[in-house]
Short mmCIF file of C-alpha atoms and ligand atoms in Angstrom, two decimals:
data_model
loop_
_atom_site.label_atom_id
_atom_site.label_comp_id
_atom_site.label_asym_id
_atom_site.label_seq_id
_atom_site.Cartn_x
_atom_site.Cartn_y
_atom_site.Cartn_z
CA MET A 1 2.76 -25.31 10.87
CA GLY A 2 6.23 -24.75 12.31
CA ASP A 3 7.75 -22.68 9.58
CA ARG A 4 4.74 -20.52 8.87
CA LEU A 5 4.62 -16.87 9.83
CA THR A 6 2.34 -16.24 12.80
CA ARG A 7 2.39 -12.46 13.40
CA ILE A 8 1.25 -10.37 10.44
CA LEU A 9 0.76 -6.68 9.73
CA VAL A 10 -1.66 -5.90 6.88
CA LEU A 11 -1.50 -2.50 5.18
CA ALA A 12 -4.81 -2.04 3.36
CA ASP A 13 -5.31 0.54 0.61
CA LEU A 14 -8.40 1.16 -1.50
CA GLU A 15 -7.34 1.78 -5.13
CA GLY A 16 -6.30 -1.80 -5.79
CA SER A 17 -9.14 -3.38 -3.82
CA SER A 18 -12.09 -4.97 -5.59
CA GLY A 19 -14.58 -2.13 -4.98
CA CYS A 20 -12.69 0.84 -6.43
CA TRP A 21 -13.26 1.31 -10.17
CA SER A 22 -12.84 5.08 -10.62
CA TYR A 23 -11.20 8.16 -9.12
CA THR A 24 -14.59 9.15 -7.67
CA ALA A 25 -14.69 5.86 -5.78
CA SER A 26 -11.36 6.71 -4.16
CA SER A 27 -12.63 10.15 -3.09
CA PHE A 28 -13.80 10.69 0.48
CA LEU A 29 -17.57 10.60 1.12
CA THR A 30 -18.81 9.96 -2.43
CA ASP A 31 -21.51 7.29 -2.93
CA GLU A 32 -19.04 5.21 -4.97
CA TRP A 33 -16.54 5.49 -2.14
CA CYS A 34 -19.04 3.97 0.34
CA GLN A 35 -19.50 1.00 -2.00
CA ALA A 36 -15.72 0.71 -2.45
CA CYS A 37 -15.24 0.69 1.33
CA LEU A 38 -17.75 -2.14 1.61
CA GLU A 39 -15.93 -4.31 -0.94
CA MET A 40 -12.52 -3.38 0.50
CA SER A 41 -13.74 -4.50 3.93
CA ARG A 42 -14.88 -7.83 2.45
CA ASP A 43 -11.51 -8.30 0.69
CA VAL A 44 -9.53 -7.61 3.84
CA SER A 45 -11.74 -9.71 6.07
CA MET A 46 -11.61 -12.72 3.78
CA VAL A 47 -7.81 -12.54 3.67
CA VAL A 48 -7.58 -12.16 7.43
CA SER A 49 -9.97 -15.04 8.14
CA ALA A 50 -8.02 -17.31 5.79
CA LEU A 51 -4.77 -16.37 7.52
CA PHE A 52 -6.23 -17.21 10.94
CA GLU A 53 -7.52 -20.54 9.61
CA ALA A 54 -3.98 -21.23 8.38
CA GLY A 55 -2.58 -20.81 11.89
CA VAL A 56 -1.66 -17.12 12.13
CA LYS A 57 -1.85 -15.97 15.77
CA THR A 58 -1.98 -12.17 15.55
CA ILE A 59 -3.01 -9.85 12.73
CA THR A 60 -2.96 -6.06 12.86
CA ILE A 61 -4.70 -4.28 9.98
CA LYS A 62 -3.70 -0.72 9.27
CA ASP A 63 -6.31 1.10 7.17
CA PHE A 64 -4.09 2.98 4.77
CA HIS A 65 -6.22 4.99 2.34
CA ARG A 66 -6.27 8.79 2.78
CA THR A 67 -7.80 9.50 6.20
CA GLY A 68 -7.38 5.88 7.30
CA TYR A 69 -11.13 5.48 7.86
CA ASN A 70 -12.36 3.23 5.05
CA LEU A 71 -12.82 -0.20 6.59
CA PHE A 72 -16.11 -1.07 8.33
CA PRO A 73 -14.97 -2.53 11.67
CA GLU A 74 -18.16 -4.62 11.97
CA LEU A 75 -17.31 -6.43 8.72
CA ILE A 76 -13.75 -7.33 9.72
CA ASP A 77 -12.94 -10.66 11.38
CA PRO A 78 -13.01 -9.77 15.11
CA ARG A 79 -9.88 -11.79 15.80
CA ALA A 80 -7.85 -9.09 13.98
CA THR A 81 -6.92 -5.70 15.45
CA LEU A 82 -7.97 -2.83 13.20
CA ILE A 83 -6.01 0.42 13.40
CA SER A 84 -7.86 3.31 11.75
CA GLY A 85 -6.66 6.86 11.10
CA TYR A 86 -3.27 8.34 10.33
CA ARG A 87 -0.52 7.61 12.87
CA ARG A 88 2.32 10.11 13.07
CA GLY A 89 4.97 7.83 14.47
CA PRO A 90 7.32 6.35 15.33
CA ILE A 91 6.66 4.74 11.92
CA PRO A 92 5.18 7.53 9.77
CA GLY A 93 1.56 6.82 8.81
CA ILE A 94 1.62 3.33 10.34
CA GLY A 95 2.32 3.93 14.01
CA ARG A 96 3.99 1.03 15.78
CA HIS A 97 5.49 -2.24 14.55
CA TYR A 98 2.71 -4.21 16.28
CA ASP A 99 5.17 -7.04 16.95
CA ALA A 100 4.78 -8.26 13.35
CA GLN A 101 7.20 -10.59 11.59
CA ALA A 102 6.00 -9.74 8.10
CA VAL A 103 3.85 -7.23 6.24
CA MET A 104 1.25 -7.88 3.56
CA PHE A 105 0.14 -5.06 1.25
CA LEU A 106 -3.47 -5.22 0.01
CA GLY A 107 -5.32 -2.94 -2.44
CA MET A 108 -2.21 -1.10 -3.55
CA HIS A 109 -1.63 1.05 -6.65
CA ALA A 110 1.24 1.86 -8.99
CA ALA A 111 3.68 4.79 -8.73
CA SER A 112 3.05 8.37 -9.90
CA GLY A 113 4.15 8.78 -13.50
CA SER A 114 3.28 5.19 -14.50
CA GLU A 115 0.36 3.64 -16.38
CA GLY A 116 -1.24 1.73 -13.53
CA PHE A 117 -4.83 2.08 -12.27
CA LEU A 118 -5.13 5.41 -10.36
CA ALA A 119 -1.33 5.49 -10.17
CA HIS A 120 0.10 7.90 -7.61
CA THR A 121 2.77 8.14 -4.94
CA MET A 122 1.41 9.61 -1.68
CA THR A 123 -0.76 12.23 -3.43
CA SER A 124 -1.97 12.93 -6.97
CA ARG A 125 -0.36 16.39 -6.65
CA ILE A 126 2.92 14.63 -7.33
CA ALA A 127 2.95 13.93 -11.09
CA ARG A 128 6.15 11.94 -10.93
CA LEU A 129 8.57 10.90 -8.17
CA GLU A 130 11.88 9.40 -9.16
CA VAL A 131 14.58 8.15 -6.85
CA ASN A 132 17.91 7.33 -8.44
CA ARG A 133 16.23 7.69 -11.87
CA ARG A 134 13.51 5.13 -11.14
CA LEU A 135 9.83 5.72 -10.31
CA LEU A 136 9.24 5.26 -6.60
CA ALA A 137 6.30 3.07 -5.55
CA GLU A 138 4.76 3.41 -2.09
CA ILE A 139 5.70 -0.13 -1.13
CA GLU A 140 9.32 1.01 -1.06
CA LEU A 141 8.56 3.80 1.41
CA PHE A 142 6.55 1.64 3.77
CA ALA A 143 8.60 -1.53 3.49
CA ALA A 144 11.70 0.59 4.21
CA SER A 145 10.07 2.27 7.22
CA LEU A 146 9.28 -1.18 8.70
CA ALA A 147 12.74 -2.61 8.00
CA PRO A 148 14.41 -1.33 11.21
CA TRP A 149 12.09 -3.68 13.14
CA GLY A 150 13.07 -6.63 10.96
CA ILE A 151 9.62 -6.76 9.35
CA ARG A 152 9.76 -8.34 5.89
CA PRO A 153 7.35 -7.68 3.02
CA VAL A 154 5.96 -11.06 1.88
CA PHE A 155 2.77 -10.36 -0.08
CA PHE A 156 1.43 -7.64 -2.36
CA SER A 157 -1.82 -7.13 -4.23
CA GLY A 158 -2.75 -4.35 -6.65
CA CYS A 159 -3.17 -3.70 -10.37
CA PRO A 160 -0.80 -5.56 -12.73
CA VAL A 161 1.50 -2.51 -13.08
CA ALA A 162 1.66 -2.08 -9.30
CA CYS A 163 2.56 -5.77 -8.93
CA GLN A 164 5.32 -5.46 -11.53
CA GLN A 165 6.78 -2.43 -9.77
CA ALA A 166 6.66 -4.13 -6.36
CA ALA A 167 8.23 -7.36 -7.65
CA ALA A 168 10.99 -5.36 -9.34
CA VAL A 169 12.20 -3.85 -6.08
CA ILE A 170 11.41 -6.58 -3.51
CA GLN A 171 13.01 -9.81 -4.57
CA ASN A 172 10.89 -12.94 -4.09
CA LEU A 173 7.78 -10.96 -3.09
CA ASP A 174 4.56 -12.94 -3.66
CA CYS A 175 2.17 -10.85 -5.80
CA PHE A 176 -1.48 -11.27 -6.72
CA ALA A 177 -2.95 -8.87 -9.30
CA ILE A 178 -6.41 -7.43 -9.82
CA ASP A 179 -7.23 -6.84 -13.48
CA LYS A 180 -9.85 -4.09 -13.88
CA SER A 181 -9.50 -3.72 -17.64
CA ARG A 182 -12.84 -5.45 -18.39
CA GLY A 183 -14.90 -3.39 -15.95
CA ALA A 184 -16.80 -4.13 -12.74
CA ASP A 185 -19.77 -5.74 -14.54
CA LYS A 186 -17.61 -8.59 -15.79
CA PHE A 187 -15.63 -8.98 -12.58
CA ASP A 188 -16.23 -12.04 -10.43
CA PHE A 189 -15.82 -10.58 -6.95
CA ASN A 190 -16.20 -13.81 -5.01
CA ALA A 191 -13.82 -15.81 -7.15
CA TRP A 192 -11.16 -13.09 -7.15
CA ARG A 193 -11.46 -12.55 -3.40
CA SER A 194 -11.06 -16.18 -2.49
CA GLU A 195 -8.05 -16.52 -4.81
CA LEU A 196 -6.57 -13.43 -3.15
CA ALA A 197 -7.04 -15.02 0.27
CA GLN A 198 -5.43 -18.29 -0.85
CA ALA A 199 -2.48 -16.42 -2.38
CA ALA A 200 -1.98 -14.55 0.91
CA VAL A 201 -2.04 -17.86 2.84
CA LYS A 202 0.62 -19.27 0.52
CA SER A 203 2.91 -16.35 1.33
CA LEU A 204 2.99 -17.47 5.00
CA THR A 205 5.78 -19.82 3.94
CA ASN A 206 7.65 -17.09 2.07
CA HIS A 207 11.00 -17.02 3.87
CA ARG A 208 12.86 -15.73 0.86
CA THR A 209 12.36 -11.97 1.23
CA ILE A 210 14.48 -9.76 3.44
CA PRO A 211 13.68 -6.42 5.15
CA TYR A 212 13.84 -3.68 2.50
CA GLU A 213 16.77 -1.39 3.18
CA PRO A 214 17.83 0.42 -0.01
CA ALA A 215 21.41 1.65 0.01
CA GLY A 216 22.03 5.40 -0.21
CA PRO A 217 22.76 7.95 -1.44
CA LEU A 218 19.26 8.54 -2.77
CA ASP A 219 18.72 11.26 -5.35
CA ALA A 220 15.06 12.21 -5.56
CA ILE A 221 13.31 14.30 -8.22
CA VAL A 222 9.70 15.34 -7.57
CA THR A 223 7.60 16.71 -10.44
CA MET A 224 4.56 18.59 -9.17
CA ARG A 225 1.28 18.31 -11.10
CA ASP A 226 0.51 22.01 -10.61
CA GLY A 227 3.77 23.29 -12.10
CA ASP A 228 6.52 25.80 -11.37
CA ALA A 229 4.95 27.92 -8.63
CA VAL A 230 4.04 24.94 -6.48
CA ALA A 231 7.46 23.37 -7.04
CA ALA A 232 9.11 26.68 -6.10
CA LYS A 233 7.16 26.86 -2.85
CA LEU A 234 8.07 23.28 -2.00
CA ALA A 235 11.72 23.87 -2.86
CA ARG A 236 11.86 26.98 -0.65
CA ARG A 237 10.22 25.32 2.30
CA TRP A 238 12.38 22.20 2.24
CA LYS A 239 15.54 23.74 0.75
CA PHE A 240 15.34 21.62 -2.42
CA ILE A 241 16.86 22.53 -5.77
CA GLN A 242 14.17 23.67 -8.21
CA ASN A 243 14.05 23.42 -11.99
CA GLY A 244 10.65 24.30 -13.56
CA PRO A 245 7.95 22.04 -12.04
CA ARG A 246 10.64 19.77 -10.61
CA SER A 247 12.28 19.81 -7.19
CA GLY A 248 15.21 17.61 -6.37
CA PHE A 249 16.93 16.64 -3.17
CA ARG A 250 19.39 14.20 -1.73
CA PRO A 251 18.24 13.15 1.74
CA LEU A 252 20.95 12.39 4.27
CA ILE A 253 21.10 8.69 5.09
ZN1 ZN B 1 -5.19 4.88 -1.37
#
């Protein structure tokens, strides 16, 4: 057990979990959303239980979809600590580092502007977000915000496009995809979920990734779904350069 990771942070999103099959299911307080939350809770709990069985000592789960209130606490393995709601800092959205050695991303989605299932970056109001001429996936934002604490990304699950994007930026990341192309009726929830849990356990011996710290300078171009006026407002507020529906900026690193 010696070389296995023992302190894990899980970031859990909904779009790439096994219960979310439509945009409606990702939308707060719809009937489909309730069902999606139920399946997401089962996904997360099965992963967490398998990690504990494999010798993990502490697991913090950060509920990471929209409001941060999607997981049913009563369905989650009680050995884990569940953090619900949005946390402002010191790590934006996540809160603290929770003394984790590594982070696992569950239920994730692909970047805005790509073909993945319910693809978006932060919000569907952003039609496309490029950094240094490449689409930016959320894993980059959150892996980078955890890097100052030495926390390494080791595992990622989401649609096949999301997995490709994550693997392209985080070398040696272990990925496990969910293929929703055949529809929920033909999807074997139990089989997929237990394979997910086993794949997560395997990543406990992933010592090949490093904290994600992309080198600057970073040139970002944001294309807003709602066009010129919204981009102009954003550009004014944040002192970006605007060109039609696009705003660009170069953050100081
Ligand atoms: Zn989400």
